[in-house]
Short mmCIF file of C-alpha atoms in Angstrom, two decimals:
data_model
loop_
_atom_site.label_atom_id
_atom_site.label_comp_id
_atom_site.label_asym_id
_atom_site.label_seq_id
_atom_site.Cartn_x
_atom_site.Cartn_y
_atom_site.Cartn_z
CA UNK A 1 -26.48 -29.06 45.52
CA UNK A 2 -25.43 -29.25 48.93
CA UNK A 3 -22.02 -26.83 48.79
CA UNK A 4 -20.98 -23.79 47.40
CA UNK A 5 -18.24 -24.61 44.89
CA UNK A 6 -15.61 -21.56 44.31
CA UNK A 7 -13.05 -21.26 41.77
CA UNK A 8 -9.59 -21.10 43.48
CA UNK A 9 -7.29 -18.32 43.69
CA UNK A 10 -4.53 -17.73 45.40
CA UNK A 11 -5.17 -14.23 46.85
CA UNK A 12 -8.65 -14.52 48.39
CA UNK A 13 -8.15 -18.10 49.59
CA UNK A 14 -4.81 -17.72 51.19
CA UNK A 15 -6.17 -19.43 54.39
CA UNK A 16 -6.20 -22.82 52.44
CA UNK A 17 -2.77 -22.32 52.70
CA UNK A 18 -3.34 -23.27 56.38
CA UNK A 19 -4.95 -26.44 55.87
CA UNK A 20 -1.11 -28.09 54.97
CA UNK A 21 -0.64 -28.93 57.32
CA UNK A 22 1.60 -32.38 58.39
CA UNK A 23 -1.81 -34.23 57.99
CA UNK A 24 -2.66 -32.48 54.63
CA UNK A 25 1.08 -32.95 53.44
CA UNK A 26 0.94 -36.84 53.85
CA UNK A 27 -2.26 -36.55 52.10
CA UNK A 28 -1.21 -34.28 48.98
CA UNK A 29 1.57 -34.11 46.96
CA UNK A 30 1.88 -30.38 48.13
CA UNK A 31 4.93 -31.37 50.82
CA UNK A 32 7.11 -29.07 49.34
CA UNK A 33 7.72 -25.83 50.78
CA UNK A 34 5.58 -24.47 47.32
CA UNK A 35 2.15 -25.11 49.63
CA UNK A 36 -1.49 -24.69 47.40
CA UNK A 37 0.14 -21.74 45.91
CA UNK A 38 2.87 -23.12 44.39
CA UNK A 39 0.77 -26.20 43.11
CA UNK A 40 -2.23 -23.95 41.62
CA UNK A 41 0.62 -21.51 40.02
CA UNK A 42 2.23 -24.75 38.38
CA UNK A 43 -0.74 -26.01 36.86
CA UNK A 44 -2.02 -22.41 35.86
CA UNK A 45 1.06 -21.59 33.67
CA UNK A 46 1.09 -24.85 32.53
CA UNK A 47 1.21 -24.14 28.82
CA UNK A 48 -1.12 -27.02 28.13
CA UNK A 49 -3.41 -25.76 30.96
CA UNK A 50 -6.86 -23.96 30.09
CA UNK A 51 -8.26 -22.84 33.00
CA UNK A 52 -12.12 -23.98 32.82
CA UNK A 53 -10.96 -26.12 30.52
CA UNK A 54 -8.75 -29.21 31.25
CA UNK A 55 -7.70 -27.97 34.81
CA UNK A 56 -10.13 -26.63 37.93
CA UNK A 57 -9.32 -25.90 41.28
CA UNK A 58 -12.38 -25.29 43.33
CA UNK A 59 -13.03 -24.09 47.25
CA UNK A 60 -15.65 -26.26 48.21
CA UNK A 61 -18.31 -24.37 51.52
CA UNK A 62 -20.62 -25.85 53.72
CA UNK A 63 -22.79 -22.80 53.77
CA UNK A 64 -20.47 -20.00 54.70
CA UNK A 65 -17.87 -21.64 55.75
CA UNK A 66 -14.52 -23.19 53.11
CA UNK A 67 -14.16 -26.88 54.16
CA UNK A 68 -12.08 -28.25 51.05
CA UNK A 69 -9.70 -27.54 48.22
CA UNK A 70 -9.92 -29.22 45.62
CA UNK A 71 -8.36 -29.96 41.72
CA UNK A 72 -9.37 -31.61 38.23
CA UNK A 73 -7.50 -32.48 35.25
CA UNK A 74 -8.76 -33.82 31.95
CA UNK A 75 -6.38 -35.00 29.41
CA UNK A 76 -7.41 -36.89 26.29
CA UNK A 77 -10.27 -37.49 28.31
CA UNK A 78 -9.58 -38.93 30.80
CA UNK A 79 -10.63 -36.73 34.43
CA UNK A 80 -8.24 -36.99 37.18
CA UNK A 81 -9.09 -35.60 40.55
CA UNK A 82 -5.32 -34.12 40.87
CA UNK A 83 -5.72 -33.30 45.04
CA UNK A 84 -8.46 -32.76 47.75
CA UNK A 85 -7.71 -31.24 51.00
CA UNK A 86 -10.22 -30.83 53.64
CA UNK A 87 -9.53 -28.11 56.57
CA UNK A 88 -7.86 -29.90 59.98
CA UNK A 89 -11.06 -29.41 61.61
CA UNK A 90 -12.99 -30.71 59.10
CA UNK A 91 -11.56 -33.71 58.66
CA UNK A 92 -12.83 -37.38 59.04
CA UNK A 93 -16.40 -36.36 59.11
CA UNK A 94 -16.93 -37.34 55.74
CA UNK A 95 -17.10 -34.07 54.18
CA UNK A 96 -14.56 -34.93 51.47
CA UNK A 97 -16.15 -37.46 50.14
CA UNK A 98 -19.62 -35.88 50.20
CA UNK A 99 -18.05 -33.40 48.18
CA UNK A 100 -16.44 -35.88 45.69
CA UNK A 101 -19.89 -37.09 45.32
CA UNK A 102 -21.61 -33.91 44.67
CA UNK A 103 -18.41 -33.45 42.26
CA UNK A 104 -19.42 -36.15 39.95
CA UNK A 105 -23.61 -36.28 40.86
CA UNK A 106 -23.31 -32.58 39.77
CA UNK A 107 -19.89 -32.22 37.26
CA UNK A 108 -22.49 -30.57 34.71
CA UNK A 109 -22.61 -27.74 37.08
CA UNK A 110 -19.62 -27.07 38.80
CA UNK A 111 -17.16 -28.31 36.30
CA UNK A 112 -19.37 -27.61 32.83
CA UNK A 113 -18.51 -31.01 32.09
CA UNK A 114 -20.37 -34.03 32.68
CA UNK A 115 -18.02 -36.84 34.36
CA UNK A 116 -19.47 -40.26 33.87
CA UNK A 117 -15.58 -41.76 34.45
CA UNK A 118 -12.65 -40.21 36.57
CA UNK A 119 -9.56 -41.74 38.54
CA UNK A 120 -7.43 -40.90 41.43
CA UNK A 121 -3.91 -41.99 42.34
CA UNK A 122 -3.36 -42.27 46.09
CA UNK A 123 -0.45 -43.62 48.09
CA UNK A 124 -1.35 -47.07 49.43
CA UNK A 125 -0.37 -45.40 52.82
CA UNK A 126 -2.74 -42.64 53.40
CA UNK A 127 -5.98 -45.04 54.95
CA UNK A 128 -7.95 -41.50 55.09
CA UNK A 129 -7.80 -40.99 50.94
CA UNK A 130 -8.66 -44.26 50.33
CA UNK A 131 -11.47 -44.17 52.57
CA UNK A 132 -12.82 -41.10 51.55
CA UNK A 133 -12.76 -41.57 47.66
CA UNK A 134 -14.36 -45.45 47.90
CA UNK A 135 -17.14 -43.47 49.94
CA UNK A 136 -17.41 -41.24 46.96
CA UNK A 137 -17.71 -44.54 44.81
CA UNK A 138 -14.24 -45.38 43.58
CA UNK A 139 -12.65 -48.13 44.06
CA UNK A 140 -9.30 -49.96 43.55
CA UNK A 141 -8.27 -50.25 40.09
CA UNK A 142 -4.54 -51.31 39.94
CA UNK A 143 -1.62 -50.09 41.22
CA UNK A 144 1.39 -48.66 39.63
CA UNK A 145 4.49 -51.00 38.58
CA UNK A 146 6.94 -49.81 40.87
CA UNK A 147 4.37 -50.40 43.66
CA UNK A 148 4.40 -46.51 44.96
CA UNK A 149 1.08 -45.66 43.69
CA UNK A 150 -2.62 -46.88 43.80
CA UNK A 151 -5.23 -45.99 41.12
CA UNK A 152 -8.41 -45.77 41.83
CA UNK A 153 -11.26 -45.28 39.25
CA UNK A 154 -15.13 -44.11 39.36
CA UNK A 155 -18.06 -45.15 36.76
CA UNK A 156 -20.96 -43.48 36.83
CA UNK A 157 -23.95 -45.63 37.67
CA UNK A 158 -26.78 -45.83 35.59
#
């Protein structure tokens, strides 16, 4: 593997925080004033929530250095990559979608889980999501009724 994948937490990864910035809001759902915080400590008391389980959030490293924050769900199995936010700095150099590669090349690993099928809504909007996750091998599945919404899926190759 090519990065160092941490579990989240709130306390020693406070600098992620940072990283909402107005770029990282249009590109989350995380605009509210609740930040990565908020959105982790949602999911965490979740009651249907197993940490390790059916929900990850992972710091993703080049080396030393955090680049990305990212999230998984699985519910009747079906994996949904539930954010990604790469650093200000960081972004549009394709890290995010090297590491949503190395995400499903390497789910085994990082995740204990191997993903051979995931999705990933996005706003049709945000050109930088869309970009990143076809890089990463999605693509455009359908889009949501009400139009607000795109749905992207990924299939492992054999």
């Amino acid at each position: 593997m090519r990065f160092c994948w941490m579990d989240y937490s709130p306390q020693p990864h406070a600098f992620v925080e940072t990283w909402l910035d107005e770029d990282g809001k249009y590109c989350t759902g995380m605009d509210d004033e609740d930040g990565v915080e908020g959105y982790y400590t949602y999911w965490a008391n979740d009651p249907n929530t197993v940490m390790g389980r059916n929900f990850w959030c992972k710091v993703v490293c080049d080396g030393d250095t955090p680049f990305a924050f990212l999230s998984v769900f699985e519910y009747e199995g079906v994996f949904t990559v539930g954010e990604i936010l790469v650093a200000p700095g960081k972004r549009g150099r394709g890290l995010g979608s090297a590491a949503l590669k190395e995400l499903f090349e390497d789910s085994k690993q990082i995740l204990g889980h191997c993903i051979d099928r995931a999705e990933a809504v996005i706003y049709p909007s945000n050109a930088p999501s869309k970009r990143a996750f076809e890089k990463a091998g999605f693509r455009f599945d359908h889009a949501h009724p009400d139009g607000d919404v795109w749905y992207y899926l990924y299939e492992r190759r054999s």
